[in-house]
PDB file of C-alpha atoms in Angstrom:
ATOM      1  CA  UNK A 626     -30.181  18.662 -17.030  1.00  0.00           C
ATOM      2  CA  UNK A 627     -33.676  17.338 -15.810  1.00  0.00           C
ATOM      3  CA  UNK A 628     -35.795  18.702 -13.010  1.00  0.00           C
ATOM      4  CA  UNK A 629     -36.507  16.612  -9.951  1.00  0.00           C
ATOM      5  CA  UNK A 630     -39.691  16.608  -8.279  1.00  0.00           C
ATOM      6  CA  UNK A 631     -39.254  19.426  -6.768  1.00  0.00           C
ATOM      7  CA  UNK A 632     -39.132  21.658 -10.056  1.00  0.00           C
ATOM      8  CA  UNK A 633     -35.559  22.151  -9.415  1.00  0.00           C
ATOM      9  CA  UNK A 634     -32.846  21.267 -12.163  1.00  0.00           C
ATOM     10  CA  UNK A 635     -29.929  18.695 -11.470  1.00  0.00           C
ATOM     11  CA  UNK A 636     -27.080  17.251 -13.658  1.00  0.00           C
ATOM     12  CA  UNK A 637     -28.091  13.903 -14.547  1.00  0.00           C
ATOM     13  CA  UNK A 638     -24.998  12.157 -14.676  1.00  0.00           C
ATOM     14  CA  UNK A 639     -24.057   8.911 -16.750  1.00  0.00           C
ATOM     15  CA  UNK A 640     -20.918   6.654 -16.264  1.00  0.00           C
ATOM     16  CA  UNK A 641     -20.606   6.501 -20.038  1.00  0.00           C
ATOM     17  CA  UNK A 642     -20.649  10.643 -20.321  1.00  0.00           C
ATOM     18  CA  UNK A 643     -16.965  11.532 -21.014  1.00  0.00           C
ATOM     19  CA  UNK A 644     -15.896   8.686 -18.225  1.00  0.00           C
ATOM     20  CA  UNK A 645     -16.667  11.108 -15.501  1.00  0.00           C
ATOM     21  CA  UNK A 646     -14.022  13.587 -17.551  1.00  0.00           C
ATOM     22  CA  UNK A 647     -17.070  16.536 -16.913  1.00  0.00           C
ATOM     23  CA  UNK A 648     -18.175  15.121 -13.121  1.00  0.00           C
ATOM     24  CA  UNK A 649     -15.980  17.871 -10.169  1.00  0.00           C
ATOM     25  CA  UNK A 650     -16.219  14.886  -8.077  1.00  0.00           C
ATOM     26  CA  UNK A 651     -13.991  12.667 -10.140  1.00  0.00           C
ATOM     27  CA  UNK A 652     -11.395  15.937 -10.513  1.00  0.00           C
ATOM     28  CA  UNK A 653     -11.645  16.031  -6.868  1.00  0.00           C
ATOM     29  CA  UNK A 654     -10.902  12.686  -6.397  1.00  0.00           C
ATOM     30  CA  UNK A 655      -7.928  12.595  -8.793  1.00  0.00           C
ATOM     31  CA  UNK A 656      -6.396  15.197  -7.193  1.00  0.00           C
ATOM     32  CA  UNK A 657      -6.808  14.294  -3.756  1.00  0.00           C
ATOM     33  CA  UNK A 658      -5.585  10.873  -4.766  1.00  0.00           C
ATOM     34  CA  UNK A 659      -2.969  12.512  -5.818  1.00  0.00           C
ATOM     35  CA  UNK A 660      -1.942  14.624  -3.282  1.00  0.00           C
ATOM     36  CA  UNK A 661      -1.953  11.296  -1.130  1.00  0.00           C
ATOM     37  CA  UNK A 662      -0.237   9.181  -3.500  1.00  0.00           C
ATOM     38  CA  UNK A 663       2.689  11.437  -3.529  1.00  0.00           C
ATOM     39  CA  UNK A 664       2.930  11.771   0.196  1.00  0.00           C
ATOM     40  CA  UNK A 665       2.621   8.308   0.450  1.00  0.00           C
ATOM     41  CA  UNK A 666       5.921   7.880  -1.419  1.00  0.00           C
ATOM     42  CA  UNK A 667       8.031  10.169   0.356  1.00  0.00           C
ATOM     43  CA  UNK A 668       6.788   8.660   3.388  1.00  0.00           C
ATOM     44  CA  UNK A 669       7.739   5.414   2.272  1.00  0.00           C
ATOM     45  CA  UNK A 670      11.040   6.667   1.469  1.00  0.00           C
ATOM     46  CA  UNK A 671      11.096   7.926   5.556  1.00  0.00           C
ATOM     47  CA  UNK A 672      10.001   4.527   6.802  1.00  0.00           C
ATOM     48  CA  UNK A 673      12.549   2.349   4.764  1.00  0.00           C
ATOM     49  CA  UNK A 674      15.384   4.318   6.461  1.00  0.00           C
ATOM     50  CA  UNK A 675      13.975   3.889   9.578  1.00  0.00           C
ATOM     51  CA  UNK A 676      13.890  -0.001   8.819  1.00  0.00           C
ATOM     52  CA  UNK A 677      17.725   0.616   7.422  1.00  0.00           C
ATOM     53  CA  UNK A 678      19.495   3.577   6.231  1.00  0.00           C
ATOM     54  CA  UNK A 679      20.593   1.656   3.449  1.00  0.00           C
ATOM     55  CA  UNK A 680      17.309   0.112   2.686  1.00  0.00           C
ATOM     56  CA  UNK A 681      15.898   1.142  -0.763  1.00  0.00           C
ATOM     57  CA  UNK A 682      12.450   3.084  -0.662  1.00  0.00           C
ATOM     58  CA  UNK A 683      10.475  -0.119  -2.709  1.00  0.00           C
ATOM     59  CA  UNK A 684      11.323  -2.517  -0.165  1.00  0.00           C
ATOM     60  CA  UNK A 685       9.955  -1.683   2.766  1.00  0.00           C
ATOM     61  CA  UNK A 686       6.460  -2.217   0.922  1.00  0.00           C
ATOM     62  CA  UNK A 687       8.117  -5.949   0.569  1.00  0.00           C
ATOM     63  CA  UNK A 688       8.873  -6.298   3.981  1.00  0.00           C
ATOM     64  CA  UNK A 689       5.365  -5.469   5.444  1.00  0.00           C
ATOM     65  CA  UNK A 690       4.079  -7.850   2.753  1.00  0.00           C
ATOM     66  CA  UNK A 691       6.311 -10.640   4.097  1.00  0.00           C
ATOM     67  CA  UNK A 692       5.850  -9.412   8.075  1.00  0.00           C
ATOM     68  CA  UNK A 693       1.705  -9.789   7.122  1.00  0.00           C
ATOM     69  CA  UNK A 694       1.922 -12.422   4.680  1.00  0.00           C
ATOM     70  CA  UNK A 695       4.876 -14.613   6.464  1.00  0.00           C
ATOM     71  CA  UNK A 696       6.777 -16.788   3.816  1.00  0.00           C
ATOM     72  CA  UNK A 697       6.045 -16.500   0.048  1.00  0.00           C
ATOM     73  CA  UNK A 698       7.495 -17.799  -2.962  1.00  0.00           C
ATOM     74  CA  UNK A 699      10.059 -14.360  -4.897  1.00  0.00           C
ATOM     75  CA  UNK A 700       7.406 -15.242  -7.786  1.00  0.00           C
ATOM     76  CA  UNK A 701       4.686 -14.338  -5.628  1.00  0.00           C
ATOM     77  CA  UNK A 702       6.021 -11.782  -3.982  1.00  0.00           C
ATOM     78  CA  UNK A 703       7.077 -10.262  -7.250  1.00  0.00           C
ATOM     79  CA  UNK A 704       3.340 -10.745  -8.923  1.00  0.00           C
ATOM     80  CA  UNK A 705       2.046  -8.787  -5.537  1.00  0.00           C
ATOM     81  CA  UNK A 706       4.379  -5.697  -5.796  1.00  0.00           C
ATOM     82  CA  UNK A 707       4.233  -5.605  -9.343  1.00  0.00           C
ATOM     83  CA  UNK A 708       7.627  -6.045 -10.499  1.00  0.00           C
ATOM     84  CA  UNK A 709       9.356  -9.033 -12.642  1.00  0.00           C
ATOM     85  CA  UNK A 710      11.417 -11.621 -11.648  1.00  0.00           C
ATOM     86  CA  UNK A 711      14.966  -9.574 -12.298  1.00  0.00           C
ATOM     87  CA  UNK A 712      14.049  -6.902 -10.250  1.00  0.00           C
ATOM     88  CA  UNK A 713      12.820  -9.301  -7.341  1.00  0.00           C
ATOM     89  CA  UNK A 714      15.741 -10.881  -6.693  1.00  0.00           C
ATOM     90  CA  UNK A 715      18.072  -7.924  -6.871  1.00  0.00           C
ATOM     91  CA  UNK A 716      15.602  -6.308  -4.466  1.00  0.00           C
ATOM     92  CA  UNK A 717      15.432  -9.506  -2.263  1.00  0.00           C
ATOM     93  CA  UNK A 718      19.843 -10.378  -2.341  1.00  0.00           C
ATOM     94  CA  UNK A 719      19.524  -6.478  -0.837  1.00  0.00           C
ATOM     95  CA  UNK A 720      17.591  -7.533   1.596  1.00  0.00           C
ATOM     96  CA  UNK A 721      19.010 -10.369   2.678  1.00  0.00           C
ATOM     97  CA  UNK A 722      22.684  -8.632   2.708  1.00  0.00           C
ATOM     98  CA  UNK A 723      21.321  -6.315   5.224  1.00  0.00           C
ATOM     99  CA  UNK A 724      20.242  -9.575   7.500  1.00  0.00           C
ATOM    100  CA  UNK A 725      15.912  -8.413   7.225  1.00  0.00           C
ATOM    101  CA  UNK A 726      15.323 -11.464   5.178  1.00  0.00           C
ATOM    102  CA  UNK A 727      16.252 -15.119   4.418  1.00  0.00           C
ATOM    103  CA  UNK A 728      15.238 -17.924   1.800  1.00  0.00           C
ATOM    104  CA  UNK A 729      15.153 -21.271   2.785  1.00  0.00           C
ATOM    105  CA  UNK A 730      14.265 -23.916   0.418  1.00  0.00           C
ATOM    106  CA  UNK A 731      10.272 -24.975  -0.267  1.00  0.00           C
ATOM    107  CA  UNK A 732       9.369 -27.868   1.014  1.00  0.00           C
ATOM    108  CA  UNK A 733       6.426 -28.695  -1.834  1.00  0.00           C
ATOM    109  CA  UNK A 734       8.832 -27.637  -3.979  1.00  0.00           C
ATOM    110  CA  UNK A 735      12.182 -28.315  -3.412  1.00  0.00           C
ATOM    111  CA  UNK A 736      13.418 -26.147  -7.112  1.00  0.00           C
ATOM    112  CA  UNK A 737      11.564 -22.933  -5.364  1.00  0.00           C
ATOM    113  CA  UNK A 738      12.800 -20.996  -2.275  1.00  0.00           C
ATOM    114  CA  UNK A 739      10.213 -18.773   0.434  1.00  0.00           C
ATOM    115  CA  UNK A 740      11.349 -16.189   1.766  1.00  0.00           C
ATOM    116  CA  UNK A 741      10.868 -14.953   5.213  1.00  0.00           C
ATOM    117  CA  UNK A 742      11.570 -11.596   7.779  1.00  0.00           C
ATOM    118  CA  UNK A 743      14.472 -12.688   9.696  1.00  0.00           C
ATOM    119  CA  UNK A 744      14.262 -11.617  13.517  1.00  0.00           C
ATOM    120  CA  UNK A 745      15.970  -8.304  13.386  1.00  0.00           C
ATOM    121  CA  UNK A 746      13.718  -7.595   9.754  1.00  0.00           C
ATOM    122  CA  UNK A 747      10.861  -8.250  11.899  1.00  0.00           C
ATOM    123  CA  UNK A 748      11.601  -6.571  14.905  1.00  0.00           C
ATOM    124  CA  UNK A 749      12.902  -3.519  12.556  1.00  0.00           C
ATOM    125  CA  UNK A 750       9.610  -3.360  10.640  1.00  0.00           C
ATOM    126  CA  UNK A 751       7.400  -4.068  13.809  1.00  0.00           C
ATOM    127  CA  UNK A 752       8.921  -0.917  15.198  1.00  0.00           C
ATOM    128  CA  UNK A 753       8.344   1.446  12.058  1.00  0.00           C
ATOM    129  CA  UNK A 754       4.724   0.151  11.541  1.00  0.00           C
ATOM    130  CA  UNK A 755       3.767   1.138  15.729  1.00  0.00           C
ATOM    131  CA  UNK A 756       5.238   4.274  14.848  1.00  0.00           C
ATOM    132  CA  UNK A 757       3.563   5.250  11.798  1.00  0.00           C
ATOM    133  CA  UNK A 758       0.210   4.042  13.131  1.00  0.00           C
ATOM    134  CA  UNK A 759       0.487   5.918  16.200  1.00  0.00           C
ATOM    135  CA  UNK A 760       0.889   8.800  13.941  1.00  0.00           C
ATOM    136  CA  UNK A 761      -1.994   7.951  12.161  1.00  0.00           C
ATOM    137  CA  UNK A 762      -3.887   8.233  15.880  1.00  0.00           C
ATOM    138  CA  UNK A 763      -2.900  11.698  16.491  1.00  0.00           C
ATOM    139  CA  UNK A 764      -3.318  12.960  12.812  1.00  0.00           C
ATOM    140  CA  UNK A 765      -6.949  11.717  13.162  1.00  0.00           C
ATOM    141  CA  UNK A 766      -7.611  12.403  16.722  1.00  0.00           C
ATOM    142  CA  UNK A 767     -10.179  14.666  15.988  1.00  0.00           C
ATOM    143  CA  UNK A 768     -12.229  11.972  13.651  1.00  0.00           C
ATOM    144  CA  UNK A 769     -14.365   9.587  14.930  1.00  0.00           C
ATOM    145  CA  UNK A 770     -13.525   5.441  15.150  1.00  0.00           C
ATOM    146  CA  UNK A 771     -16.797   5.049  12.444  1.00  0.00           C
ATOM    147  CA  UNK A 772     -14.939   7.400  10.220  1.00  0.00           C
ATOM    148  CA  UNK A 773     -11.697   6.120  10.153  1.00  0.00           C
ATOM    149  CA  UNK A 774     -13.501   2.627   9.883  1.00  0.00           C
ATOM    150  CA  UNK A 775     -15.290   3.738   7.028  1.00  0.00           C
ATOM    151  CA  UNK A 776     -12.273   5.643   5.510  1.00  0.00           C
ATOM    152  CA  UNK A 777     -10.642   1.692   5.768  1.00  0.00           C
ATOM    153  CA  UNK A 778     -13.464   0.657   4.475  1.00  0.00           C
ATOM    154  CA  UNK A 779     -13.531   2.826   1.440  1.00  0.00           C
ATOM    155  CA  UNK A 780      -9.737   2.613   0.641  1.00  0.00           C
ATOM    156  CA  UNK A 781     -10.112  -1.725   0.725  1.00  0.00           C
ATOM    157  CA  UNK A 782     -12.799  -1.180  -1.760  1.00  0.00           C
ATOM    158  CA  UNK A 783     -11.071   1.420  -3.878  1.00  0.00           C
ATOM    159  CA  UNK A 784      -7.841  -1.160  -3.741  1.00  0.00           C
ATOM    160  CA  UNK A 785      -9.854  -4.337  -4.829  1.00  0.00           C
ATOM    161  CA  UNK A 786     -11.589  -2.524  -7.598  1.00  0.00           C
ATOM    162  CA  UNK A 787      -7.854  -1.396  -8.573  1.00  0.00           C
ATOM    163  CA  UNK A 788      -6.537  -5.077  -8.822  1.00  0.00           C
ATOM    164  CA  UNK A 789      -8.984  -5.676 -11.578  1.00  0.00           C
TER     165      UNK A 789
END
């Protein structure tokens, strides 16, 4: 502890201290993260049946990356979602046997395949994703546009800092 100018004592805190093991705010944070993290899942879970009753929970996190994204290379697809190769294809012959995606062959490439939302994935996913974000309106109705801007904001950075 040091005092300020004011002759008032306050926690001086370093990043090397513990790794912010002693700092409430990072406790807060984990928890909260959580707390949001878990909800996030069984939400995800919600939205994939929505999609398809048969579609599994993962995937629907691969469909919105293909319906913002448009066609990518499995390889790619599987370095952005963080799975290998194996489980990327079973994950994307799913897919494709419930008629939300197709492959077609690369054209810089012709050994490689991209796959794409068909019409009926896109349409499916379009629907879920204006549902969930006019959810997201009412549940923050009572914030203002800079906060959930800044909440955005805040969760890109947290994200990028995350893919490091």
């Amino acid at each position: 502890m040091h005092e300020d100018g004011n002759g008032d004592e306050r926690r001086v805190e370093s990043g090397a201290s513990g790794g912010g093991m002693d700092q409430p705010e990072f406790l807060d944070l984990e928890r909260e993260l959580t707390v949001l993290f878990r909800r996030a899942r069984a939400k995800q879970g919600e939205m994939a049946r929505q999609v398809h009753p048969d579609l599994e929970s993962a995937a629907y996190g691969l469909l919105v990356r293909l319906d913002e994204s448009g066609r990518q290379r499995a390889t790619e697809l599987a370095a952005y979602i963080g799975v290998g190769k194996a489980t990327m294809s079973r994950q994307l012959h799913a897919l494709e046997d419930l008629g939300l995606v197709a492959r077609e062959p690369d054209p810089a490439d012709g050994r490689a395949w991209l796959v794409h939302l068909t019409e009926e994935g896109r349409g499916r996913v379009a629907k879920v994703r204006e549902a969930r974000r006019a959810r997201y309106v009412a549940q923050l109705s009572h914030w203002g546009r800079g906060e959930v801007a800044e909440l955005a904001r805040l969760l890109n950075q947290l994200n990028r800092g995350m893919e490091k």
